[in-house]
Short mmCIF file of C-alpha atoms in Angstrom, two decimals:
data_model
loop_
_atom_site.label_atom_id
_atom_site.label_comp_id
_atom_site.label_asym_id
_atom_site.label_seq_id
_atom_site.Cartn_x
_atom_site.Cartn_y
_atom_site.Cartn_z
CA UNK A 21 127.23 33.79 84.52
CA UNK A 22 127.30 36.33 81.68
CA UNK A 23 125.42 33.96 79.38
CA UNK A 24 122.76 33.33 82.02
CA UNK A 25 122.30 37.04 82.69
CA UNK A 26 122.04 37.82 78.98
CA UNK A 27 119.56 35.01 78.32
CA UNK A 28 117.34 35.98 81.26
CA UNK A 29 117.44 39.67 80.36
CA UNK A 30 117.00 39.38 76.60
CA UNK A 31 114.42 36.54 76.51
CA UNK A 32 111.55 38.71 77.75
CA UNK A 33 112.26 41.41 75.19
CA UNK A 34 112.63 38.86 72.39
CA UNK A 35 109.35 37.12 73.25
CA UNK A 36 107.58 40.49 73.39
CA UNK A 37 109.02 41.60 70.04
CA UNK A 38 108.11 38.33 68.28
CA UNK A 39 104.56 38.30 69.70
CA UNK A 40 104.07 41.96 68.76
CA UNK A 41 105.19 41.31 65.19
CA UNK A 42 103.05 38.17 64.83
CA UNK A 43 99.87 39.66 66.32
CA UNK A 44 100.02 43.48 66.10
CA UNK A 45 97.28 45.43 67.87
CA UNK A 46 97.17 48.29 65.32
CA UNK A 47 96.11 50.86 67.90
CA UNK A 48 94.62 54.10 66.55
CA UNK A 49 96.71 56.81 68.22
CA UNK A 50 94.34 59.56 67.04
CA UNK A 51 92.17 58.95 70.11
CA UNK A 52 95.00 60.20 72.32
CA UNK A 53 94.99 63.50 70.43
CA UNK A 54 91.36 64.03 71.45
CA UNK A 55 92.22 64.19 75.16
CA UNK A 56 91.31 67.61 76.56
CA UNK A 57 94.23 69.48 78.08
CA UNK A 58 93.31 71.13 81.37
CA UNK A 59 96.34 73.42 81.68
CA UNK A 60 95.37 77.03 82.20
CA UNK A 61 98.60 78.69 81.14
CA UNK A 62 100.45 77.39 78.10
CA UNK A 63 102.62 80.50 77.75
CA UNK A 64 105.74 78.65 78.84
CA UNK A 65 105.33 76.01 76.09
CA UNK A 66 106.79 76.68 72.64
CA UNK A 67 104.27 76.68 69.79
CA UNK A 68 105.54 73.48 68.13
CA UNK A 69 106.15 71.49 71.31
CA UNK A 70 103.59 68.82 70.43
CA UNK A 71 103.94 68.93 66.65
CA UNK A 72 104.31 65.70 64.68
CA UNK A 73 107.84 66.57 63.50
CA UNK A 74 109.07 67.34 67.03
CA UNK A 75 107.54 64.11 68.37
CA UNK A 76 109.12 62.09 65.53
CA UNK A 77 112.54 63.55 66.34
CA UNK A 78 112.04 62.82 70.05
CA UNK A 79 111.05 59.23 69.25
CA UNK A 80 114.16 58.75 67.10
CA UNK A 81 116.39 60.20 69.83
CA UNK A 82 114.85 57.97 72.50
CA UNK A 83 115.16 54.81 70.40
CA UNK A 84 118.76 55.59 69.37
CA UNK A 85 120.04 56.40 72.85
CA UNK A 86 117.84 53.91 74.70
CA UNK A 87 118.86 51.01 72.48
CA UNK A 88 122.50 52.08 72.49
CA UNK A 89 122.62 52.42 76.27
CA UNK A 90 120.83 49.08 76.72
CA UNK A 91 123.37 47.32 74.49
CA UNK A 92 126.19 49.03 76.39
CA UNK A 93 124.92 48.05 79.85
CA UNK A 94 123.49 44.59 79.09
CA UNK A 95 126.06 43.25 76.61
CA UNK A 96 129.24 45.35 76.30
CA UNK A 97 129.73 46.16 79.99
CA UNK A 98 129.73 42.49 81.09
CA UNK A 99 131.94 41.60 78.10
CA UNK A 100 134.58 44.01 79.40
CA UNK A 101 135.04 41.78 82.45
CA UNK A 102 135.71 38.58 80.45
CA UNK A 103 139.37 39.22 79.52
CA UNK A 104 140.25 39.56 83.20
CA UNK A 105 139.13 36.01 83.94
CA UNK A 106 139.39 35.69 87.70
CA UNK A 107 139.50 39.14 89.29
CA UNK A 108 142.57 40.00 91.32
CA UNK A 109 142.19 42.43 94.23
CA UNK A 110 143.10 45.52 92.19
CA UNK A 111 140.73 44.71 89.34
CA UNK A 112 137.92 43.86 91.75
CA UNK A 113 138.51 47.16 93.56
CA UNK A 114 138.37 49.00 90.22
CA UNK A 115 134.98 47.50 89.33
CA UNK A 116 133.69 48.07 92.87
CA UNK A 117 134.65 51.76 92.71
CA UNK A 118 132.88 52.07 89.35
CA UNK A 119 129.74 50.40 90.76
CA UNK A 120 129.71 52.60 93.87
CA UNK A 121 130.28 55.75 91.79
CA UNK A 122 127.51 54.69 89.41
CA UNK A 123 125.12 54.11 92.32
CA UNK A 124 126.05 57.38 94.02
CA UNK A 125 125.59 59.48 90.89
CA UNK A 126 122.34 57.66 90.07
CA UNK A 127 121.03 58.23 93.60
CA UNK A 128 121.96 61.91 93.50
CA UNK A 129 120.20 62.34 90.15
CA UNK A 130 116.97 60.58 91.18
CA UNK A 131 116.85 62.66 94.37
CA UNK A 132 117.91 66.03 92.94
CA UNK A 133 115.98 66.14 89.65
CA UNK A 134 112.48 65.81 91.18
CA UNK A 135 113.40 68.51 93.73
CA UNK A 136 114.62 70.84 90.98
CA UNK A 137 111.57 70.07 88.82
CA UNK A 138 109.13 70.67 91.69
CA UNK A 139 110.98 73.57 93.28
CA UNK A 140 108.28 76.15 92.42
CA UNK A 141 105.57 73.99 93.99
CA UNK A 142 107.69 73.38 97.09
CA UNK A 143 108.34 77.12 97.35
CA UNK A 144 104.62 77.91 96.98
CA UNK A 145 103.73 75.43 99.71
CA UNK A 146 106.31 76.93 102.07
CA UNK A 147 105.13 80.46 101.27
CA UNK A 148 101.54 79.31 101.63
CA UNK A 149 102.26 78.30 105.21
CA UNK A 150 103.25 81.92 105.91
CA UNK A 151 100.78 83.87 103.77
CA UNK A 152 97.27 83.18 102.52
CA UNK A 153 97.70 85.05 99.19
CA UNK A 154 99.39 82.08 97.53
CA UNK A 155 96.69 79.80 98.89
CA UNK A 156 93.95 81.87 97.28
CA UNK A 157 95.86 81.94 93.98
CA UNK A 158 96.20 78.15 94.02
CA UNK A 159 92.53 77.69 94.96
CA UNK A 160 91.52 79.84 91.98
CA UNK A 161 93.81 77.85 89.68
CA UNK A 162 92.42 74.57 91.00
CA UNK A 163 88.87 75.88 90.57
CA UNK A 164 89.66 76.75 86.94
CA UNK A 165 91.04 73.27 86.29
CA UNK A 166 88.02 71.60 87.88
CA UNK A 167 85.68 73.75 85.80
CA UNK A 168 87.62 72.74 82.68
CA UNK A 169 87.20 69.08 83.59
CA UNK A 170 83.50 69.55 84.25
CA UNK A 171 83.04 71.26 80.88
CA UNK A 172 85.00 68.51 79.14
CA UNK A 173 82.90 65.76 80.75
CA UNK A 174 79.17 66.67 80.75
CA UNK A 175 78.29 63.74 83.04
CA UNK A 176 80.64 65.12 85.71
CA UNK A 177 78.84 68.47 85.59
CA UNK A 178 75.47 66.78 86.06
CA UNK A 179 76.72 64.78 89.06
CA UNK A 180 78.30 67.91 90.54
CA UNK A 181 75.09 69.93 90.19
CA UNK A 182 73.01 67.12 91.72
CA UNK A 183 75.36 66.89 94.71
CA UNK A 184 75.34 70.67 95.11
CA UNK A 185 71.52 70.77 95.08
CA UNK A 186 71.37 67.89 97.54
CA UNK A 187 73.67 69.71 99.98
CA UNK A 188 71.59 72.90 99.67
CA UNK A 189 68.44 70.94 100.53
CA UNK A 190 70.13 69.31 103.52
CA UNK A 191 71.34 72.71 104.76
CA UNK A 192 67.86 74.25 104.42
CA UNK A 193 66.30 71.29 106.27
CA UNK A 194 68.77 71.73 109.14
CA UNK A 195 67.95 75.43 109.38
CA UNK A 196 64.19 74.80 109.43
#
């Protein structure tokens, strides 16, 4: 069973790695640096957050821990069960408790982290249901972002102005 799981899990990655090495795409990543950022307020971001050195360190960290954790979960974890042979009730209970704990902690993390990350937005929505001040602030922020997009994409501005003119004409025809 372990061999079958390892073969099925590792075959896809191996095929992908071999194909990528034989026929690389050589993508020019400079085009991604030309993407216009629409964020209004960058005060909360450190100056070097998107610097090459910081991104290189992040890449190294991700590869090191991602590869290490993958080897641990895909290869070493199943190997730890081999010496036991056939599981007795105590050993089976031990592994079941570990699996349930793993699932519980994982579930708590995937539920809690998005709530913590989005807490300010959730708070603003709740406050917005009570007061209109937050709503106006968000409308102004959204308007700024849309204007930034329109300025970044000239075709979008042209379409917007045509639609706006068309609606004005329709409104004046209805009034006449």
